[in-house]
Short mmCIF file of N, CA, C and O in Angstrom, two decimals:
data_model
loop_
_atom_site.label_atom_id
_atom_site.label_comp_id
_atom_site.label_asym_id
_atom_site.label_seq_id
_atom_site.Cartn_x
_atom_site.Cartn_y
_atom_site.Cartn_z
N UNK T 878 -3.02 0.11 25.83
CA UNK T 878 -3.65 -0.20 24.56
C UNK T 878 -4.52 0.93 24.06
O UNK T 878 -4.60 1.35 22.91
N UNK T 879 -5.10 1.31 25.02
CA UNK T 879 -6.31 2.72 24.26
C UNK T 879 -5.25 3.83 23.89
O UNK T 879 -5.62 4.57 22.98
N UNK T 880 -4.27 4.04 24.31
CA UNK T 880 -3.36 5.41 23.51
C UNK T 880 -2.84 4.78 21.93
O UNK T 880 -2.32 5.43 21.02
N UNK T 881 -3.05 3.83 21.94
CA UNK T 881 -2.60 2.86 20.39
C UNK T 881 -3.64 3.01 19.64
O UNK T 881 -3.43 3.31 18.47
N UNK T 882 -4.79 2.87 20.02
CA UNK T 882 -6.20 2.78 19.60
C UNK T 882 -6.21 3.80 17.89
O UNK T 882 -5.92 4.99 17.71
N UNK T 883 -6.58 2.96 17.09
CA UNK T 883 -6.51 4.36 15.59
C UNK T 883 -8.09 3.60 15.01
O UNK T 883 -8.40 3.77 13.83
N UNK T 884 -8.95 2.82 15.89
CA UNK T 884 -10.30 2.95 15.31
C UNK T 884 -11.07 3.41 16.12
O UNK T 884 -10.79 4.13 17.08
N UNK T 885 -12.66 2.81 15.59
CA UNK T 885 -13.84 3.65 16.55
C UNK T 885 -13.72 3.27 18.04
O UNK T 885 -14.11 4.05 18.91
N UNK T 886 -13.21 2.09 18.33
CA UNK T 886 -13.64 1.24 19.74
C UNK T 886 -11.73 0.81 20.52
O UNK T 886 -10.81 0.19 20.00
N UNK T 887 -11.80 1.32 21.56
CA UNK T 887 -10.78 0.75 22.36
C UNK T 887 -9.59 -0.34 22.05
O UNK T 887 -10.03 -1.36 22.59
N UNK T 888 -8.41 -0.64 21.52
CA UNK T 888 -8.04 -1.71 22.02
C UNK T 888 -7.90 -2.53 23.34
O UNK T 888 -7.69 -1.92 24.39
N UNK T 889 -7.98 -3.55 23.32
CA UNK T 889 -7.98 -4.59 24.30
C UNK T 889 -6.55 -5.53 24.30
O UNK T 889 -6.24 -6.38 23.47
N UNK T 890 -5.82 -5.13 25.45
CA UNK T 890 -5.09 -6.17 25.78
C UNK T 890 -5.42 -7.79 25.55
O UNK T 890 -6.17 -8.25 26.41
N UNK T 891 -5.07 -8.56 24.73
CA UNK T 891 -5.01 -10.10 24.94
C UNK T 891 -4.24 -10.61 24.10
O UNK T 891 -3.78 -10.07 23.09
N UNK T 892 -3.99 -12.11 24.66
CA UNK T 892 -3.06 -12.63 23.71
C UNK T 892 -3.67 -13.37 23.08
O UNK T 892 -4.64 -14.12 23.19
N UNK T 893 -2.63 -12.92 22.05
CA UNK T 893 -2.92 -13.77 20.35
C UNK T 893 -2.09 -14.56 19.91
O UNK T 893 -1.12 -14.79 20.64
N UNK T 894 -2.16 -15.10 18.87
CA UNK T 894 -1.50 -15.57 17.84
C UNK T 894 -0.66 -14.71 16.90
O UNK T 894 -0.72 -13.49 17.08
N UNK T 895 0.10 -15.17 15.95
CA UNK T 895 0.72 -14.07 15.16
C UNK T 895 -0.17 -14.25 13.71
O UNK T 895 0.10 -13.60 12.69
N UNK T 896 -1.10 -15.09 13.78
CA UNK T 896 -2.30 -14.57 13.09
C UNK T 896 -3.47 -14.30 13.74
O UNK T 896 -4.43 -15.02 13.46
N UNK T 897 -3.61 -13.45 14.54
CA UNK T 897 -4.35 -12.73 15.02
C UNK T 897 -5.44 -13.28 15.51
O UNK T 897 -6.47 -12.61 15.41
N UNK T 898 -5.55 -14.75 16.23
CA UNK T 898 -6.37 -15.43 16.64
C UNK T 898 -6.50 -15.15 18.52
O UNK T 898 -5.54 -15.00 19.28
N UNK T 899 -7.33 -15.14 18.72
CA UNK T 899 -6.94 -14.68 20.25
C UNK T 899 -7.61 -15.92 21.33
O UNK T 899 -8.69 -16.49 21.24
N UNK T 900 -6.74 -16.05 22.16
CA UNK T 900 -6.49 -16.93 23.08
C UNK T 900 -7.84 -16.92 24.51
O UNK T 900 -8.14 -15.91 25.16
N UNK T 901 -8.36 -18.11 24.66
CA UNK T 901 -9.37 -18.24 25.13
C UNK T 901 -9.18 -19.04 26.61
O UNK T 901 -8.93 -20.25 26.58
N UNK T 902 -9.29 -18.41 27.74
CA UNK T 902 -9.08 -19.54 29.09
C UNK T 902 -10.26 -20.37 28.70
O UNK T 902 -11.34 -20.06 28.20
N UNK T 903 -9.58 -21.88 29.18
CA UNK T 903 -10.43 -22.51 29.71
C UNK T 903 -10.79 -23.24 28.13
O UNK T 903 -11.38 -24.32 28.18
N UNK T 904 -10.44 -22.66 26.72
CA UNK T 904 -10.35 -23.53 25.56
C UNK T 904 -9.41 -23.77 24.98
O UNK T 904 -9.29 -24.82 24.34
N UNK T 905 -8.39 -22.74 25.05
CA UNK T 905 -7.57 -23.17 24.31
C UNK T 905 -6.33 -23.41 25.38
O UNK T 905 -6.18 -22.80 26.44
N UNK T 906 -5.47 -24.42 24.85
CA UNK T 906 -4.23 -24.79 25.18
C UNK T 906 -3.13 -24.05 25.15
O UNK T 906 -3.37 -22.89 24.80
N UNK T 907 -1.89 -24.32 25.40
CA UNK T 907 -0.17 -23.65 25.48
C UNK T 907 -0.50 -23.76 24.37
O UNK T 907 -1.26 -24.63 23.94
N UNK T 908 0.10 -22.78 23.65
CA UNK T 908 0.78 -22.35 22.49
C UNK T 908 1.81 -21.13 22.28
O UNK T 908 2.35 -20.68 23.28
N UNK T 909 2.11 -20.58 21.00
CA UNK T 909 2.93 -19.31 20.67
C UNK T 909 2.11 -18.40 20.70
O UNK T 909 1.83 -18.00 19.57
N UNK T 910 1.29 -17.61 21.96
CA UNK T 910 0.55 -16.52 22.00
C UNK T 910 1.46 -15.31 22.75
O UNK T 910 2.30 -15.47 23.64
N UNK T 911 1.08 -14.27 22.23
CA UNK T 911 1.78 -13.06 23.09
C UNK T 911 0.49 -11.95 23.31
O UNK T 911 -0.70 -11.92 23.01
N UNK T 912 1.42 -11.08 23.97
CA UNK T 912 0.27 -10.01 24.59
C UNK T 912 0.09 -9.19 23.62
O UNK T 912 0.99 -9.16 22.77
N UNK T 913 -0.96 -8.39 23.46
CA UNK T 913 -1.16 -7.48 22.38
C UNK T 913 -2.25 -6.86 22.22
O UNK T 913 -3.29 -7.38 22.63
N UNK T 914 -2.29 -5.42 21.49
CA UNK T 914 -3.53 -4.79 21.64
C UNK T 914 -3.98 -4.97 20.54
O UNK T 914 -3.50 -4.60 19.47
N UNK T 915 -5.18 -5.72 20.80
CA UNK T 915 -5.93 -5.56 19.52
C UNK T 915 -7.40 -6.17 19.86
O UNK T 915 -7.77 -6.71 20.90
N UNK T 916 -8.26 -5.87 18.44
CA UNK T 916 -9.65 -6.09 18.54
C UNK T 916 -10.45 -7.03 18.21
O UNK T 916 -11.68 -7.13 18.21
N UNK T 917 -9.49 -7.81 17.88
CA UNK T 917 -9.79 -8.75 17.23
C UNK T 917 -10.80 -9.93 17.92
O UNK T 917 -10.83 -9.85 19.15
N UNK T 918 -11.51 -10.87 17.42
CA UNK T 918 -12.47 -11.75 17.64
C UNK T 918 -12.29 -12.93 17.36
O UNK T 918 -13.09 -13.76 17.80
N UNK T 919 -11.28 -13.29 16.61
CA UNK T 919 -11.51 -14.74 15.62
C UNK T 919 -10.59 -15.57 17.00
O UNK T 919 -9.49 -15.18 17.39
N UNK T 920 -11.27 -16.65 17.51
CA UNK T 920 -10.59 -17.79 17.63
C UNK T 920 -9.93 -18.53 17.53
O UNK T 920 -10.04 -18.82 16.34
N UNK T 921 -8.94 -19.39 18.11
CA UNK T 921 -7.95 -19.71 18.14
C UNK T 921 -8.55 -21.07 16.89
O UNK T 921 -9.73 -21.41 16.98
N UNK T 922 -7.87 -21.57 16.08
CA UNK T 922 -8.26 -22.49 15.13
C UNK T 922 -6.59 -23.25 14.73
O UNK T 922 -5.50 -22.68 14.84
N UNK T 923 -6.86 -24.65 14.24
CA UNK T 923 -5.53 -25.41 14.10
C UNK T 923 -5.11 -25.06 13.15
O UNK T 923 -5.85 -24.61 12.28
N UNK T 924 -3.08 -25.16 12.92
CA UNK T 924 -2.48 -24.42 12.49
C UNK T 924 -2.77 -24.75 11.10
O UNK T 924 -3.28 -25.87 11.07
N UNK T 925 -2.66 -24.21 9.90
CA UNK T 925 -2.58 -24.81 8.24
C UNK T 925 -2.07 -25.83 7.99
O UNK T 925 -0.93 -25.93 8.43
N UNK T 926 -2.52 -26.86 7.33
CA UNK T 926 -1.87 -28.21 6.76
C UNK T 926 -0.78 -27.60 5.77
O UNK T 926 -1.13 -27.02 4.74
N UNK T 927 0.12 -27.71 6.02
CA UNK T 927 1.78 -27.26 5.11
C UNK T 927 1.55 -29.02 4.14
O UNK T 927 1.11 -30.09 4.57
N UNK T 928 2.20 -28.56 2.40
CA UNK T 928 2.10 -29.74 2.07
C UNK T 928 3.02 -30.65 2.07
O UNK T 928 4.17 -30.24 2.19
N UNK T 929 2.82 -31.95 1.96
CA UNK T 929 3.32 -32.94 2.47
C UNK T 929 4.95 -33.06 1.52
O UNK T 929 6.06 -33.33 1.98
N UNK T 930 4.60 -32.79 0.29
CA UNK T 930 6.08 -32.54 -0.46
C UNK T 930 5.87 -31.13 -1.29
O UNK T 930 5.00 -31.05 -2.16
N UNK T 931 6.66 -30.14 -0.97
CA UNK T 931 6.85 -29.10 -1.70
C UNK T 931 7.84 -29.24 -3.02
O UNK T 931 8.74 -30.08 -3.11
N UNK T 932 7.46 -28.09 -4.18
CA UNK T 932 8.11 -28.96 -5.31
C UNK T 932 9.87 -29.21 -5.96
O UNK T 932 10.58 -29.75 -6.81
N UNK T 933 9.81 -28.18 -4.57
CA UNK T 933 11.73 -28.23 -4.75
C UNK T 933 12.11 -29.70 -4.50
O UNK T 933 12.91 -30.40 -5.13
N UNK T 934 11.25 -30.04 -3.27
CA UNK T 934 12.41 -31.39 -3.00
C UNK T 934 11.78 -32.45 -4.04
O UNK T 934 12.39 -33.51 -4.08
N UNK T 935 10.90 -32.37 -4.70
CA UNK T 935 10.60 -33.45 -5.83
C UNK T 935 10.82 -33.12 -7.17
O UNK T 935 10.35 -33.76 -8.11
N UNK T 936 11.67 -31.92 -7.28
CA UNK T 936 11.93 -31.41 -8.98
C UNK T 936 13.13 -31.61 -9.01
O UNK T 936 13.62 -31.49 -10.13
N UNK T 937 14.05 -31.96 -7.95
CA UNK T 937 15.47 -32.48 -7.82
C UNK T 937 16.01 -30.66 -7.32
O UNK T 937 17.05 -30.36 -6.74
N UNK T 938 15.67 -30.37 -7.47
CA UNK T 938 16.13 -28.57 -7.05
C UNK T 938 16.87 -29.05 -6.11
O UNK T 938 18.01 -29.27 -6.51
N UNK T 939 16.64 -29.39 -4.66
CA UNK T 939 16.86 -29.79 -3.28
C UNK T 939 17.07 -30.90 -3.39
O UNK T 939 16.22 -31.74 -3.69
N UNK T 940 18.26 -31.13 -3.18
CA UNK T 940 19.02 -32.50 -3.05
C UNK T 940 20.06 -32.47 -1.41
O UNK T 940 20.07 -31.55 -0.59
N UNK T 941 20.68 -33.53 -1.35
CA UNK T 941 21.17 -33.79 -0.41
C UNK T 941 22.73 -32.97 -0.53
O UNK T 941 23.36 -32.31 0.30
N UNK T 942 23.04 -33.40 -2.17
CA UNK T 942 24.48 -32.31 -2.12
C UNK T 942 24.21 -30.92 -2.42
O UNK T 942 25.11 -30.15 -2.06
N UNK T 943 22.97 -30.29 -3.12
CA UNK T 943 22.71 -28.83 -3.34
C UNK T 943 22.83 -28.22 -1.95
O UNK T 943 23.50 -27.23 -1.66
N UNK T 944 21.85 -29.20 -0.88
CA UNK T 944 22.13 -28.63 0.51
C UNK T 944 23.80 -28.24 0.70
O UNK T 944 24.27 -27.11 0.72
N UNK T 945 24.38 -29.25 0.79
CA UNK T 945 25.87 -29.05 1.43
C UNK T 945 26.22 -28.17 0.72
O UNK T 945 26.91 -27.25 1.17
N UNK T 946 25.95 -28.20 -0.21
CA UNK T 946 26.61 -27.05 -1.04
C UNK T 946 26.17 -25.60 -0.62
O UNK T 946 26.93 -24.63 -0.70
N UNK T 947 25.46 -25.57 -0.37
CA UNK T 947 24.91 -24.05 0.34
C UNK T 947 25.48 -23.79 1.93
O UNK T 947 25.76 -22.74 2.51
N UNK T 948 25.52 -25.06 2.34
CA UNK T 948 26.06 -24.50 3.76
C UNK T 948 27.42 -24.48 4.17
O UNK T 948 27.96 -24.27 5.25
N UNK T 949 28.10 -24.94 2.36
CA UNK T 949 29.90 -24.78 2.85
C UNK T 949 29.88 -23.24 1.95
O UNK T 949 30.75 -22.90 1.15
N UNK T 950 29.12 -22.74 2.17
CA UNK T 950 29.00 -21.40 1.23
C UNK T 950 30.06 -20.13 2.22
O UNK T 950 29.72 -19.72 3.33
N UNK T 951 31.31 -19.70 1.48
CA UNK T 951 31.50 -18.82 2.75
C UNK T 951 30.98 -17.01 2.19
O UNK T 951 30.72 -16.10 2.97
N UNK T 952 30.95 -16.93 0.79
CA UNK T 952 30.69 -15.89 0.72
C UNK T 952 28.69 -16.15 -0.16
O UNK T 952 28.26 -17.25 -0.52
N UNK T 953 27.93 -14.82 -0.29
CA UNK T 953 27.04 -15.25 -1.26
C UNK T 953 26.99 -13.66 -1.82
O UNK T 953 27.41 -12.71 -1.15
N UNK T 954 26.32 -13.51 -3.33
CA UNK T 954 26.12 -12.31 -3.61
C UNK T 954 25.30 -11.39 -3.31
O UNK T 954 24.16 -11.83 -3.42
N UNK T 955 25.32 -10.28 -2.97
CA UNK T 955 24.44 -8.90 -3.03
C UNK T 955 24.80 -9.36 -1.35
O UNK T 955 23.77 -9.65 -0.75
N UNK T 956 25.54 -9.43 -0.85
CA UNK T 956 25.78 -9.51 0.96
C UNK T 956 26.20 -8.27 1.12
O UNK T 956 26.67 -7.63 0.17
N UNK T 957 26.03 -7.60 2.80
CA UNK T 957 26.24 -6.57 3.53
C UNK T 957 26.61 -7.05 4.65
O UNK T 957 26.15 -7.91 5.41
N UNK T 958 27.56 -6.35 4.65
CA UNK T 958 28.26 -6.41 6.36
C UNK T 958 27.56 -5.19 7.37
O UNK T 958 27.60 -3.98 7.17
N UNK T 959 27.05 -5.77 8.31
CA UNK T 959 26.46 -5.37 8.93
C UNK T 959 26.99 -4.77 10.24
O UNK T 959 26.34 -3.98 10.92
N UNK T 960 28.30 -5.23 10.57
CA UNK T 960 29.05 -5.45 11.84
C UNK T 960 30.48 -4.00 11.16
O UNK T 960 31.29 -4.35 10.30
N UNK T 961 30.49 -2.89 11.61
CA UNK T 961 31.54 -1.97 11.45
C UNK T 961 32.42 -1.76 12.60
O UNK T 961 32.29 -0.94 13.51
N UNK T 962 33.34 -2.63 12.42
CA UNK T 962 34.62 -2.29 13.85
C UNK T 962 35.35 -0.74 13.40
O UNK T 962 36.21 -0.57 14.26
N UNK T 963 35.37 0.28 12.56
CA UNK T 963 35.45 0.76 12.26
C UNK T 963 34.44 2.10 12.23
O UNK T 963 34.50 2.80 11.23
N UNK T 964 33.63 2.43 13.18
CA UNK T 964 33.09 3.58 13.09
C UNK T 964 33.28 4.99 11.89
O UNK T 964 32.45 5.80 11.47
N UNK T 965 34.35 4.84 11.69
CA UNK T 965 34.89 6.40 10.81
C UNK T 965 34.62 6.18 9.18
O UNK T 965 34.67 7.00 8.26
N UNK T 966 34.31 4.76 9.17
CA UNK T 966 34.08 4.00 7.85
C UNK T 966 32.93 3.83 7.51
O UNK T 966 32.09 3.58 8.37
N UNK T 967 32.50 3.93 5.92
CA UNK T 967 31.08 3.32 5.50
C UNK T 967 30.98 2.69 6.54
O UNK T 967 32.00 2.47 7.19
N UNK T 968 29.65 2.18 7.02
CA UNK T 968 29.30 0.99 7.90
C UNK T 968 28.64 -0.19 7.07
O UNK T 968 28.56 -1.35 7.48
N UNK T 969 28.10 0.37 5.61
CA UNK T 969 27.69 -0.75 4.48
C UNK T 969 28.58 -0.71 3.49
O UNK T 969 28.99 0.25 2.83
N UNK T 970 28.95 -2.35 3.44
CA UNK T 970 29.67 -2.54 2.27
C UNK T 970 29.16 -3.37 1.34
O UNK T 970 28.47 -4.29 1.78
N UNK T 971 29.36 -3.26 -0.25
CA UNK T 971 28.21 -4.59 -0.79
C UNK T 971 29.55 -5.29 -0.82
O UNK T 971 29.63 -6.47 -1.16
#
């Protein structure tokens, strides 16, 4: 962590959150923490209340057949193939 270091003070190995909350023995519980250098201070705190209906699924946007309809989708626009069995070839195609 200190060869990473780009402020005044050391990084510190600990695990965090992927918002940068860092993980406390002995307070905080299992969760999605990983290892990481950083300096951070803020405490582990409960995740954001997400709202209860977002406005797609109540403006009719998101329906039950718009879904299906997206997932019998075989092609969509502005796509790239990512996968070139062909080495000698573009490897991006739009």
């Amino acid at each position: 962590c200190a060869a990473n270091d780009g402020g005044d003070s050391p990084l510190k190995l600990q695990c965090a959150s992927q918002r940068g909350q860092v993980w406390r023995e002995g307070f905080d519980s299992h969760g999605d923490y990983n290892p990481t250098c950083t300096n951070s201070t803020e405490n582990i705190t409960a995740d954001p209340v997400m709202p209860a209906l977002y406005p797609r699924l109540t403006d009719g946007t998101c329906t039950n057949a718009s879904f299906a309809d997206f997932l019998n989708k075989t092609s969509y626009p502005n796509r790239f193939e990512l996968f070139n069995p062909n080495p000698s070839t573009q490897a991006l195609q739009p």
